[in-house]
């Protein structure tokens, strides 16, 4: 128990140190923005990792909840006069409610049937956002009012670097602590075998639904943060491609690994920026690097490297 607590504290301390030190090596505000995108993507991926890596459920439409969070902070202040901070919380509540209502029937499915059902949810949400132009601005998107807290307007890439970094620290702390709770142990039992979990008394339907709702809330907060940071939102953030990107982050970093979600987000966000020097070959090289990574690190970057270091330590 003490070892687990120490491990969590080390992970949080290292993450906090990285967030604190990076600004000293950034040469311009552009790097603060890229880092903020990494923190936002990592936050959404951590939630999805709880669903996929811990509870063993598949979701190919997770960007739907990202979009709900993003459009809540755009539509709330613009159409209803809701304060921006309240719209952020409202987006999380709406995502949780939708995940609960939709999750009850679709989480009865398994395997590729569940994947197709979640894909349908994502496609439906993207379609609604695109067609309801009177509320969402349609395919062109809509502006987002800046976040205001006690008269302070949160703006600028430097400020959002620290805000998103703080959100990531909080999300990481919650995910790490969840793993050793009765809920976290139930999630792991579901991942190993739903039948075996049910035999030992785990309420399979209830815990699958809990994981789905938790993942949706994470995605909603990440979507709201990105919308506030950009000051603008469009349907792409709720689209299928973004859902695939989130799944890729989780799998690339390592299913079941909180640190893996952060590493996967860092790789998938920063690598395209580094490959822009190759111009028209950028996407080709990105895909090739991901394929090679998954061939030689099948369990994901972090679990594979951890296993390699353990083997060397024993030898």
PDB file of C-alpha atoms in Angstrom:
ATOM      1  CA  UNK A   1       0.000   0.000   0.000  1.00  0.00           C
ATOM      2  CA  UNK A   2       2.771   2.404   0.949  1.00  0.00           C
ATOM      3  CA  UNK A   3       4.631   1.538  -2.243  1.00  0.00           C
ATOM      4  CA  UNK A   4       1.548   2.407  -4.325  1.00  0.00           C
ATOM      5  CA  UNK A   5       1.120   5.723  -2.524  1.00  0.00           C
ATOM      6  CA  UNK A   6       4.812   6.530  -3.027  1.00  0.00           C
ATOM      7  CA  UNK A   7       4.537   5.648  -6.711  1.00  0.00           C
ATOM      8  CA  UNK A   8       1.559   7.977  -7.163  1.00  0.00           C
ATOM      9  CA  UNK A   9       3.341  10.801  -5.366  1.00  0.00           C
ATOM     10  CA  UNK A  10       6.427  10.326  -7.540  1.00  0.00           C
ATOM     11  CA  UNK A  11       4.333  10.439 -10.734  1.00  0.00           C
ATOM     12  CA  UNK A  12       2.552  13.605  -9.597  1.00  0.00           C
ATOM     13  CA  UNK A  13       5.808  15.210  -8.441  1.00  0.00           C
ATOM     14  CA  UNK A  14       7.559  14.460 -11.748  1.00  0.00           C
ATOM     15  CA  UNK A  15       4.591  15.777 -13.743  1.00  0.00           C
ATOM     16  CA  UNK A  16       4.458  18.946 -11.635  1.00  0.00           C
ATOM     17  CA  UNK A  17       8.221  19.392 -12.079  1.00  0.00           C
ATOM     18  CA  UNK A  18       7.952  19.009 -15.856  1.00  0.00           C
ATOM     19  CA  UNK A  19       5.125  21.563 -16.018  1.00  0.00           C
ATOM     20  CA  UNK A  20       7.120  23.974 -13.835  1.00  0.00           C
ATOM     21  CA  UNK A  21      10.446  23.617 -15.699  1.00  0.00           C
ATOM     22  CA  UNK A  22       9.298  23.662 -19.340  1.00  0.00           C
ATOM     23  CA  UNK A  23       8.573  27.441 -19.437  1.00  0.00           C
ATOM     24  CA  UNK A  24      12.267  28.104 -18.757  1.00  0.00           C
ATOM     25  CA  UNK A  25      13.270  26.369 -22.004  1.00  0.00           C
ATOM     26  CA  UNK A  26      10.473  27.629 -24.272  1.00  0.00           C
ATOM     27  CA  UNK A  27      11.845  30.238 -26.699  1.00  0.00           C
ATOM     28  CA  UNK A  28       8.462  31.718 -27.670  1.00  0.00           C
ATOM     29  CA  UNK A  29       4.746  31.780 -26.849  1.00  0.00           C
ATOM     30  CA  UNK A  30       4.114  29.267 -29.648  1.00  0.00           C
ATOM     31  CA  UNK A  31       5.613  26.510 -27.483  1.00  0.00           C
ATOM     32  CA  UNK A  32       3.312  27.435 -24.600  1.00  0.00           C
ATOM     33  CA  UNK A  33       0.358  26.864 -26.900  1.00  0.00           C
ATOM     34  CA  UNK A  34       1.656  23.495 -28.116  1.00  0.00           C
ATOM     35  CA  UNK A  35       2.259  22.399 -24.526  1.00  0.00           C
ATOM     36  CA  UNK A  36      -1.266  23.509 -23.582  1.00  0.00           C
ATOM     37  CA  UNK A  37      -2.637  21.365 -26.422  1.00  0.00           C
ATOM     38  CA  UNK A  38      -0.670  18.430 -25.007  1.00  0.00           C
ATOM     39  CA  UNK A  39      -2.155  18.973 -21.527  1.00  0.00           C
ATOM     40  CA  UNK A  40      -5.709  19.202 -22.919  1.00  0.00           C
ATOM     41  CA  UNK A  41      -5.318  16.099 -25.086  1.00  0.00           C
ATOM     42  CA  UNK A  42      -3.758  14.203 -22.180  1.00  0.00           C
ATOM     43  CA  UNK A  43      -6.677  15.128 -19.915  1.00  0.00           C
ATOM     44  CA  UNK A  44      -9.211  13.740 -22.400  1.00  0.00           C
ATOM     45  CA  UNK A  45      -7.039  10.656 -22.981  1.00  0.00           C
ATOM     46  CA  UNK A  46      -6.766   9.899 -19.252  1.00  0.00           C
ATOM     47  CA  UNK A  47     -10.557   9.749 -19.042  1.00  0.00           C
ATOM     48  CA  UNK A  48     -10.748   7.513 -22.108  1.00  0.00           C
ATOM     49  CA  UNK A  49      -8.015   5.321 -20.622  1.00  0.00           C
ATOM     50  CA  UNK A  50     -10.171   4.764 -17.543  1.00  0.00           C
ATOM     51  CA  UNK A  51     -12.882   3.421 -19.853  1.00  0.00           C
ATOM     52  CA  UNK A  52     -10.662   1.434 -22.246  1.00  0.00           C
ATOM     53  CA  UNK A  53      -7.544   0.591 -20.257  1.00  0.00           C
ATOM     54  CA  UNK A  54      -9.080  -0.059 -16.844  1.00  0.00           C
ATOM     55  CA  UNK A  55     -12.683  -1.088 -17.535  1.00  0.00           C
ATOM     56  CA  UNK A  56     -11.899  -2.738 -20.877  1.00  0.00           C
ATOM     57  CA  UNK A  57     -14.663  -1.038 -22.873  1.00  0.00           C
ATOM     58  CA  UNK A  58     -14.303   0.400 -26.381  1.00  0.00           C
ATOM     59  CA  UNK A  59     -15.370   3.891 -27.461  1.00  0.00           C
ATOM     60  CA  UNK A  60     -14.968   5.257 -30.984  1.00  0.00           C
ATOM     61  CA  UNK A  61     -17.180   8.289 -30.417  1.00  0.00           C
ATOM     62  CA  UNK A  62     -15.567   9.893 -27.411  1.00  0.00           C
ATOM     63  CA  UNK A  63     -15.111  13.224 -29.182  1.00  0.00           C
ATOM     64  CA  UNK A  64     -18.889  13.671 -28.809  1.00  0.00           C
ATOM     65  CA  UNK A  65     -18.406  14.499 -25.129  1.00  0.00           C
ATOM     66  CA  UNK A  66     -15.404  16.672 -25.974  1.00  0.00           C
ATOM     67  CA  UNK A  67     -17.701  18.592 -28.317  1.00  0.00           C
ATOM     68  CA  UNK A  68     -20.432  18.926 -25.689  1.00  0.00           C
ATOM     69  CA  UNK A  69     -17.981  20.546 -23.288  1.00  0.00           C
ATOM     70  CA  UNK A  70     -16.638  22.831 -26.003  1.00  0.00           C
ATOM     71  CA  UNK A  71     -20.028  23.961 -27.315  1.00  0.00           C
ATOM     72  CA  UNK A  72     -21.492  24.341 -23.821  1.00  0.00           C
ATOM     73  CA  UNK A  73     -19.053  27.171 -23.053  1.00  0.00           C
ATOM     74  CA  UNK A  74     -19.811  28.728 -26.446  1.00  0.00           C
ATOM     75  CA  UNK A  75     -23.612  28.404 -26.512  1.00  0.00           C
ATOM     76  CA  UNK A  76     -24.253  29.055 -22.810  1.00  0.00           C
ATOM     77  CA  UNK A  77     -22.904  32.621 -22.622  1.00  0.00           C
ATOM     78  CA  UNK A  78     -23.888  33.519 -26.223  1.00  0.00           C
ATOM     79  CA  UNK A  79     -27.516  32.356 -26.227  1.00  0.00           C
ATOM     80  CA  UNK A  80     -28.528  32.131 -22.568  1.00  0.00           C
ATOM     81  CA  UNK A  81     -26.292  34.648 -20.799  1.00  0.00           C
ATOM     82  CA  UNK A  82     -24.818  31.959 -18.547  1.00  0.00           C
ATOM     83  CA  UNK A  83     -21.471  32.903 -16.944  1.00  0.00           C
ATOM     84  CA  UNK A  84     -18.600  31.160 -18.669  1.00  0.00           C
ATOM     85  CA  UNK A  85     -17.508  29.256 -15.543  1.00  0.00           C
ATOM     86  CA  UNK A  86     -21.071  28.006 -15.012  1.00  0.00           C
ATOM     87  CA  UNK A  87     -21.280  26.914 -18.657  1.00  0.00           C
ATOM     88  CA  UNK A  88     -18.144  24.824 -18.107  1.00  0.00           C
ATOM     89  CA  UNK A  89     -19.796  22.992 -15.208  1.00  0.00           C
ATOM     90  CA  UNK A  90     -23.046  22.689 -17.149  1.00  0.00           C
ATOM     91  CA  UNK A  91     -21.183  21.040 -20.032  1.00  0.00           C
ATOM     92  CA  UNK A  92     -19.748  18.437 -17.647  1.00  0.00           C
ATOM     93  CA  UNK A  93     -23.204  17.747 -16.206  1.00  0.00           C
ATOM     94  CA  UNK A  94     -24.756  17.425 -19.675  1.00  0.00           C
ATOM     95  CA  UNK A  95     -21.979  15.047 -20.743  1.00  0.00           C
ATOM     96  CA  UNK A  96     -22.479  12.925 -17.626  1.00  0.00           C
ATOM     97  CA  UNK A  97     -26.257  12.791 -18.133  1.00  0.00           C
ATOM     98  CA  UNK A  98     -25.934  11.899 -21.830  1.00  0.00           C
ATOM     99  CA  UNK A  99     -23.319   9.242 -21.042  1.00  0.00           C
ATOM    100  CA  UNK A 100     -25.637   7.765 -18.417  1.00  0.00           C
ATOM    101  CA  UNK A 101     -28.718   7.751 -20.659  1.00  0.00           C
ATOM    102  CA  UNK A 102     -26.914   6.446 -23.741  1.00  0.00           C
ATOM    103  CA  UNK A 103     -24.592   4.136 -21.824  1.00  0.00           C
ATOM    104  CA  UNK A 104     -27.357   2.101 -20.215  1.00  0.00           C
ATOM    105  CA  UNK A 105     -28.444   0.462 -23.499  1.00  0.00           C
ATOM    106  CA  UNK A 106     -25.212   0.483 -25.540  1.00  0.00           C
ATOM    107  CA  UNK A 107     -22.944  -0.861 -22.776  1.00  0.00           C
ATOM    108  CA  UNK A 108     -24.939  -4.084 -22.865  1.00  0.00           C
ATOM    109  CA  UNK A 109     -23.136  -4.698 -26.156  1.00  0.00           C
ATOM    110  CA  UNK A 110     -19.648  -6.160 -26.398  1.00  0.00           C
ATOM    111  CA  UNK A 111     -16.683  -6.096 -28.738  1.00  0.00           C
ATOM    112  CA  UNK A 112     -17.150  -4.626 -32.176  1.00  0.00           C
ATOM    113  CA  UNK A 113     -20.892  -4.150 -31.567  1.00  0.00           C
ATOM    114  CA  UNK A 114     -20.056  -1.733 -28.730  1.00  0.00           C
ATOM    115  CA  UNK A 115     -17.464  -0.003 -30.920  1.00  0.00           C
ATOM    116  CA  UNK A 116     -20.031   0.552 -33.686  1.00  0.00           C
ATOM    117  CA  UNK A 117     -22.625   1.847 -31.182  1.00  0.00           C
ATOM    118  CA  UNK A 118     -20.207   4.421 -29.725  1.00  0.00           C
ATOM    119  CA  UNK A 119     -19.165   5.358 -33.255  1.00  0.00           C
ATOM    120  CA  UNK A 120     -22.823   6.025 -34.056  1.00  0.00           C
ATOM    121  CA  UNK A 121     -23.077   8.299 -31.011  1.00  0.00           C
ATOM    122  CA  UNK A 122     -20.095  10.318 -32.191  1.00  0.00           C
ATOM    123  CA  UNK A 123     -21.377  10.619 -35.747  1.00  0.00           C
ATOM    124  CA  UNK A 124     -24.820  11.673 -34.499  1.00  0.00           C
ATOM    125  CA  UNK A 125     -23.371  14.364 -32.228  1.00  0.00           C
ATOM    126  CA  UNK A 126     -21.177  15.747 -35.027  1.00  0.00           C
ATOM    127  CA  UNK A 127     -24.201  15.796 -37.348  1.00  0.00           C
ATOM    128  CA  UNK A 128     -26.321  17.714 -34.829  1.00  0.00           C
ATOM    129  CA  UNK A 129     -23.559  20.271 -34.261  1.00  0.00           C
ATOM    130  CA  UNK A 130     -23.058  20.753 -38.001  1.00  0.00           C
ATOM    131  CA  UNK A 131     -26.745  21.095 -38.945  1.00  0.00           C
ATOM    132  CA  UNK A 132     -28.014  23.199 -36.023  1.00  0.00           C
ATOM    133  CA  UNK A 133     -26.313  26.313 -37.363  1.00  0.00           C
ATOM    134  CA  UNK A 134     -28.636  28.670 -35.504  1.00  0.00           C
ATOM    135  CA  UNK A 135     -27.165  27.460 -32.214  1.00  0.00           C
ATOM    136  CA  UNK A 136     -23.703  26.219 -33.130  1.00  0.00           C
ATOM    137  CA  UNK A 137     -22.699  28.286 -36.152  1.00  0.00           C
ATOM    138  CA  UNK A 138     -22.798  25.155 -38.311  1.00  0.00           C
ATOM    139  CA  UNK A 139     -19.702  24.004 -40.217  1.00  0.00           C
ATOM    140  CA  UNK A 140     -18.074  27.433 -39.756  1.00  0.00           C
ATOM    141  CA  UNK A 141     -18.090  27.117 -35.964  1.00  0.00           C
ATOM    142  CA  UNK A 142     -18.659  29.928 -33.472  1.00  0.00           C
ATOM    143  CA  UNK A 143     -16.682  32.236 -31.191  1.00  0.00           C
ATOM    144  CA  UNK A 144     -16.281  31.453 -27.508  1.00  0.00           C
ATOM    145  CA  UNK A 145     -16.464  34.065 -24.778  1.00  0.00           C
ATOM    146  CA  UNK A 146     -13.308  34.206 -22.682  1.00  0.00           C
ATOM    147  CA  UNK A 147     -13.389  32.548 -19.271  1.00  0.00           C
ATOM    148  CA  UNK A 148     -13.846  35.060 -16.441  1.00  0.00           C
ATOM    149  CA  UNK A 149     -13.225  34.259 -12.779  1.00  0.00           C
ATOM    150  CA  UNK A 150     -13.957  36.933 -10.172  1.00  0.00           C
ATOM    151  CA  UNK A 151     -13.430  39.650 -12.768  1.00  0.00           C
ATOM    152  CA  UNK A 152     -10.194  38.125 -14.095  1.00  0.00           C
ATOM    153  CA  UNK A 153     -10.286  37.230 -17.813  1.00  0.00           C
ATOM    154  CA  UNK A 154      -8.231  34.126 -18.463  1.00  0.00           C
ATOM    155  CA  UNK A 155      -6.420  34.745 -21.763  1.00  0.00           C
ATOM    156  CA  UNK A 156      -3.035  34.359 -23.406  1.00  0.00           C
ATOM    157  CA  UNK A 157      -1.005  31.228 -24.165  1.00  0.00           C
ATOM    158  CA  UNK A 158       1.169  31.681 -21.059  1.00  0.00           C
ATOM    159  CA  UNK A 159      -1.830  31.810 -18.727  1.00  0.00           C
ATOM    160  CA  UNK A 160      -3.558  28.876 -20.397  1.00  0.00           C
ATOM    161  CA  UNK A 161      -0.370  26.845 -20.105  1.00  0.00           C
ATOM    162  CA  UNK A 162      -0.665  27.001 -16.324  1.00  0.00           C
ATOM    163  CA  UNK A 163      -4.453  26.559 -16.254  1.00  0.00           C
ATOM    164  CA  UNK A 164      -4.399  23.461 -18.460  1.00  0.00           C
ATOM    165  CA  UNK A 165      -1.342  22.149 -16.609  1.00  0.00           C
ATOM    166  CA  UNK A 166      -3.251  22.488 -13.339  1.00  0.00           C
ATOM    167  CA  UNK A 167      -6.258  20.681 -14.808  1.00  0.00           C
ATOM    168  CA  UNK A 168      -4.002  17.868 -15.986  1.00  0.00           C
ATOM    169  CA  UNK A 169      -2.434  17.532 -12.539  1.00  0.00           C
ATOM    170  CA  UNK A 170      -5.890  17.342 -10.963  1.00  0.00           C
ATOM    171  CA  UNK A 171      -7.132  14.815 -13.528  1.00  0.00           C
ATOM    172  CA  UNK A 172      -3.991  12.703 -13.076  1.00  0.00           C
ATOM    173  CA  UNK A 173      -4.345  12.742  -9.288  1.00  0.00           C
ATOM    174  CA  UNK A 174      -7.984  11.599  -9.503  1.00  0.00           C
ATOM    175  CA  UNK A 175      -7.170   8.817 -11.996  1.00  0.00           C
ATOM    176  CA  UNK A 176      -4.219   7.531  -9.961  1.00  0.00           C
ATOM    177  CA  UNK A 177      -6.247   7.456  -6.754  1.00  0.00           C
ATOM    178  CA  UNK A 178      -9.223   5.850  -8.489  1.00  0.00           C
ATOM    179  CA  UNK A 179      -7.109   2.834  -9.379  1.00  0.00           C
ATOM    180  CA  UNK A 180      -6.838   1.687  -5.739  1.00  0.00           C
ATOM    181  CA  UNK A 181     -10.479   2.259  -4.741  1.00  0.00           C
ATOM    182  CA  UNK A 182     -13.212  -0.424  -4.810  1.00  0.00           C
ATOM    183  CA  UNK A 183     -14.414   1.171  -8.060  1.00  0.00           C
ATOM    184  CA  UNK A 184     -10.952   0.944  -9.609  1.00  0.00           C
ATOM    185  CA  UNK A 185     -10.601  -2.701  -8.563  1.00  0.00           C
ATOM    186  CA  UNK A 186     -14.025  -3.425 -10.066  1.00  0.00           C
ATOM    187  CA  UNK A 187     -12.884  -1.772 -13.324  1.00  0.00           C
ATOM    188  CA  UNK A 188      -9.812  -4.036 -13.443  1.00  0.00           C
ATOM    189  CA  UNK A 189     -11.991  -7.078 -12.819  1.00  0.00           C
ATOM    190  CA  UNK A 190     -14.187  -6.053 -15.764  1.00  0.00           C
ATOM    191  CA  UNK A 191     -11.123  -5.661 -17.948  1.00  0.00           C
ATOM    192  CA  UNK A 192      -9.880  -9.169 -17.159  1.00  0.00           C
ATOM    193  CA  UNK A 193     -13.244 -10.955 -17.524  1.00  0.00           C
ATOM    194  CA  UNK A 194     -16.810  -9.697 -17.194  1.00  0.00           C
ATOM    195  CA  UNK A 195     -18.037 -13.214 -16.457  1.00  0.00           C
ATOM    196  CA  UNK A 196     -15.488 -13.749 -13.678  1.00  0.00           C
ATOM    197  CA  UNK A 197     -16.252 -10.299 -12.256  1.00  0.00           C
ATOM    198  CA  UNK A 198     -19.957 -11.068 -12.155  1.00  0.00           C
ATOM    199  CA  UNK A 199     -19.286 -14.404 -10.422  1.00  0.00           C
ATOM    200  CA  UNK A 200     -17.434 -12.670  -7.566  1.00  0.00           C
ATOM    201  CA  UNK A 201     -20.252 -10.160  -7.083  1.00  0.00           C
ATOM    202  CA  UNK A 202     -19.263  -7.178  -9.250  1.00  0.00           C
ATOM    203  CA  UNK A 203     -22.273  -5.329 -10.674  1.00  0.00           C
ATOM    204  CA  UNK A 204     -21.006  -5.367 -14.258  1.00  0.00           C
ATOM    205  CA  UNK A 205     -23.618  -3.036 -15.771  1.00  0.00           C
ATOM    206  CA  UNK A 206     -23.221  -0.465 -12.997  1.00  0.00           C
ATOM    207  CA  UNK A 207     -19.443  -0.242 -13.127  1.00  0.00           C
ATOM    208  CA  UNK A 208     -19.302  -0.175 -16.923  1.00  0.00           C
ATOM    209  CA  UNK A 209     -21.713   2.762 -16.796  1.00  0.00           C
ATOM    210  CA  UNK A 210     -19.627   4.499 -14.121  1.00  0.00           C
ATOM    211  CA  UNK A 211     -16.500   4.224 -16.271  1.00  0.00           C
ATOM    212  CA  UNK A 212     -18.385   5.629 -19.270  1.00  0.00           C
ATOM    213  CA  UNK A 213     -19.670   8.597 -17.262  1.00  0.00           C
ATOM    214  CA  UNK A 214     -16.248   9.359 -15.736  1.00  0.00           C
ATOM    215  CA  UNK A 215     -14.610   9.281 -19.164  1.00  0.00           C
ATOM    216  CA  UNK A 216     -17.312  11.594 -20.552  1.00  0.00           C
ATOM    217  CA  UNK A 217     -16.755  14.167 -17.787  1.00  0.00           C
ATOM    218  CA  UNK A 218     -12.987  14.166 -18.407  1.00  0.00           C
ATOM    219  CA  UNK A 219     -13.591  14.754 -22.127  1.00  0.00           C
ATOM    220  CA  UNK A 220     -16.075  17.544 -21.415  1.00  0.00           C
ATOM    221  CA  UNK A 221     -13.642  19.478 -19.227  1.00  0.00           C
ATOM    222  CA  UNK A 222     -10.910  19.030 -21.844  1.00  0.00           C
ATOM    223  CA  UNK A 223     -13.246  20.292 -24.586  1.00  0.00           C
ATOM    224  CA  UNK A 224     -14.248  23.329 -22.540  1.00  0.00           C
ATOM    225  CA  UNK A 225     -10.607  24.144 -21.815  1.00  0.00           C
ATOM    226  CA  UNK A 226      -9.688  23.969 -25.504  1.00  0.00           C
ATOM    227  CA  UNK A 227     -12.661  26.150 -26.509  1.00  0.00           C
ATOM    228  CA  UNK A 228     -11.760  28.795 -23.930  1.00  0.00           C
ATOM    229  CA  UNK A 229      -8.108  28.701 -24.945  1.00  0.00           C
ATOM    230  CA  UNK A 230      -8.803  29.057 -28.683  1.00  0.00           C
ATOM    231  CA  UNK A 231     -11.684  31.497 -28.329  1.00  0.00           C
ATOM    232  CA  UNK A 232     -13.359  29.593 -31.151  1.00  0.00           C
ATOM    233  CA  UNK A 233     -14.809  26.132 -31.764  1.00  0.00           C
ATOM    234  CA  UNK A 234     -15.870  24.133 -34.825  1.00  0.00           C
ATOM    235  CA  UNK A 235     -17.472  20.706 -35.419  1.00  0.00           C
ATOM    236  CA  UNK A 236     -14.116  19.036 -36.099  1.00  0.00           C
ATOM    237  CA  UNK A 237     -13.541  18.781 -32.351  1.00  0.00           C
ATOM    238  CA  UNK A 238     -16.588  16.517 -32.051  1.00  0.00           C
ATOM    239  CA  UNK A 239     -15.878  14.539 -35.223  1.00  0.00           C
ATOM    240  CA  UNK A 240     -14.825  10.974 -35.880  1.00  0.00           C
ATOM    241  CA  UNK A 241     -11.212  11.887 -36.680  1.00  0.00           C
ATOM    242  CA  UNK A 242     -10.798  13.456 -33.255  1.00  0.00           C
ATOM    243  CA  UNK A 243     -12.261  10.322 -31.628  1.00  0.00           C
ATOM    244  CA  UNK A 244      -9.679   8.237 -33.495  1.00  0.00           C
ATOM    245  CA  UNK A 245      -6.921  10.591 -32.355  1.00  0.00           C
ATOM    246  CA  UNK A 246      -7.942  10.129 -28.712  1.00  0.00           C
ATOM    247  CA  UNK A 247      -7.996   6.338 -29.075  1.00  0.00           C
ATOM    248  CA  UNK A 248      -4.588   6.480 -30.783  1.00  0.00           C
ATOM    249  CA  UNK A 249      -3.157   8.493 -27.875  1.00  0.00           C
ATOM    250  CA  UNK A 250      -4.404   5.935 -25.355  1.00  0.00           C
ATOM    251  CA  UNK A 251      -3.173   2.897 -27.300  1.00  0.00           C
ATOM    252  CA  UNK A 252       0.141   4.496 -28.292  1.00  0.00           C
ATOM    253  CA  UNK A 253       0.936   5.540 -24.721  1.00  0.00           C
ATOM    254  CA  UNK A 254      -0.263   2.273 -23.189  1.00  0.00           C
ATOM    255  CA  UNK A 255      -3.692   0.972 -22.241  1.00  0.00           C
ATOM    256  CA  UNK A 256      -4.248   1.152 -18.488  1.00  0.00           C
ATOM    257  CA  UNK A 257      -1.346   3.552 -17.929  1.00  0.00           C
ATOM    258  CA  UNK A 258      -2.138   7.088 -16.755  1.00  0.00           C
ATOM    259  CA  UNK A 259       1.412   8.170 -17.537  1.00  0.00           C
ATOM    260  CA  UNK A 260       1.029   6.497 -20.923  1.00  0.00           C
ATOM    261  CA  UNK A 261      -1.889   8.778 -21.766  1.00  0.00           C
ATOM    262  CA  UNK A 262       0.272  11.830 -21.082  1.00  0.00           C
ATOM    263  CA  UNK A 263       3.209  10.448 -23.074  1.00  0.00           C
ATOM    264  CA  UNK A 264       0.911   9.423 -25.941  1.00  0.00           C
ATOM    265  CA  UNK A 265      -0.586  12.920 -26.052  1.00  0.00           C
ATOM    266  CA  UNK A 266       2.881  14.491 -26.050  1.00  0.00           C
ATOM    267  CA  UNK A 267       3.974  12.296 -28.962  1.00  0.00           C
ATOM    268  CA  UNK A 268       0.847  12.704 -31.076  1.00  0.00           C
ATOM    269  CA  UNK A 269       0.619  16.489 -30.572  1.00  0.00           C
ATOM    270  CA  UNK A 270       4.293  17.437 -30.875  1.00  0.00           C
ATOM    271  CA  UNK A 271       5.414  14.969 -33.538  1.00  0.00           C
ATOM    272  CA  UNK A 272       3.366  16.548 -36.374  1.00  0.00           C
ATOM    273  CA  UNK A 273       4.847  19.927 -35.418  1.00  0.00           C
ATOM    274  CA  UNK A 274       8.376  18.500 -35.661  1.00  0.00           C
ATOM    275  CA  UNK A 275       7.665  16.775 -38.987  1.00  0.00           C
ATOM    276  CA  UNK A 276       6.451  19.934 -40.762  1.00  0.00           C
ATOM    277  CA  UNK A 277       9.994  20.373 -42.139  1.00  0.00           C
ATOM    278  CA  UNK A 278       9.304  17.404 -44.416  1.00  0.00           C
ATOM    279  CA  UNK A 279       6.367  19.241 -46.045  1.00  0.00           C
ATOM    280  CA  UNK A 280       4.285  16.856 -48.197  1.00  0.00           C
ATOM    281  CA  UNK A 281       5.815  13.772 -46.494  1.00  0.00           C
ATOM    282  CA  UNK A 282       4.713  14.899 -43.024  1.00  0.00           C
ATOM    283  CA  UNK A 283       1.638  12.641 -42.701  1.00  0.00           C
ATOM    284  CA  UNK A 284       3.397   9.697 -44.325  1.00  0.00           C
ATOM    285  CA  UNK A 285       6.232   9.859 -41.797  1.00  0.00           C
ATOM    286  CA  UNK A 286       3.832  10.339 -38.889  1.00  0.00           C
ATOM    287  CA  UNK A 287       1.887   7.217 -39.833  1.00  0.00           C
ATOM    288  CA  UNK A 288       5.095   5.251 -40.367  1.00  0.00           C
ATOM    289  CA  UNK A 289       6.468   6.238 -36.944  1.00  0.00           C
ATOM    290  CA  UNK A 290       3.226   5.210 -35.218  1.00  0.00           C
ATOM    291  CA  UNK A 291       3.162   1.863 -37.061  1.00  0.00           C
ATOM    292  CA  UNK A 292       6.783   1.097 -36.165  1.00  0.00           C
ATOM    293  CA  UNK A 293       6.154   2.100 -32.546  1.00  0.00           C
ATOM    294  CA  UNK A 294       3.195  -0.281 -32.258  1.00  0.00           C
ATOM    295  CA  UNK A 295       5.125  -3.136 -33.907  1.00  0.00           C
ATOM    296  CA  UNK A 296       8.058  -2.936 -31.505  1.00  0.00           C
ATOM    297  CA  UNK A 297       6.085  -1.667 -28.465  1.00  0.00           C
ATOM    298  CA  UNK A 298       2.825  -3.578 -28.698  1.00  0.00           C
ATOM    299  CA  UNK A 299       1.718  -2.752 -25.169  1.00  0.00           C
ATOM    300  CA  UNK A 300       2.299   0.963 -25.681  1.00  0.00           C
ATOM    301  CA  UNK A 301       5.287   3.203 -25.073  1.00  0.00           C
ATOM    302  CA  UNK A 302       5.211   3.402 -21.268  1.00  0.00           C
ATOM    303  CA  UNK A 303       4.380  -0.264 -20.419  1.00  0.00           C
ATOM    304  CA  UNK A 304       6.922  -1.510 -22.983  1.00  0.00           C
ATOM    305  CA  UNK A 305       9.705   0.733 -21.685  1.00  0.00           C
ATOM    306  CA  UNK A 306       8.821  -0.171 -18.078  1.00  0.00           C
ATOM    307  CA  UNK A 307       9.034  -3.877 -18.899  1.00  0.00           C
ATOM    308  CA  UNK A 308      12.379  -3.375 -20.677  1.00  0.00           C
ATOM    309  CA  UNK A 309      13.843  -1.469 -17.721  1.00  0.00           C
ATOM    310  CA  UNK A 310      12.582  -4.164 -15.305  1.00  0.00           C
ATOM    311  CA  UNK A 311      14.269  -6.899 -17.349  1.00  0.00           C
ATOM    312  CA  UNK A 312      17.541  -5.014 -17.409  1.00  0.00           C
ATOM    313  CA  UNK A 313      17.274  -4.379 -13.673  1.00  0.00           C
ATOM    314  CA  UNK A 314      16.868  -8.105 -12.950  1.00  0.00           C
ATOM    315  CA  UNK A 315      19.751  -9.033 -15.217  1.00  0.00           C
TER     316      UNK A 315
END
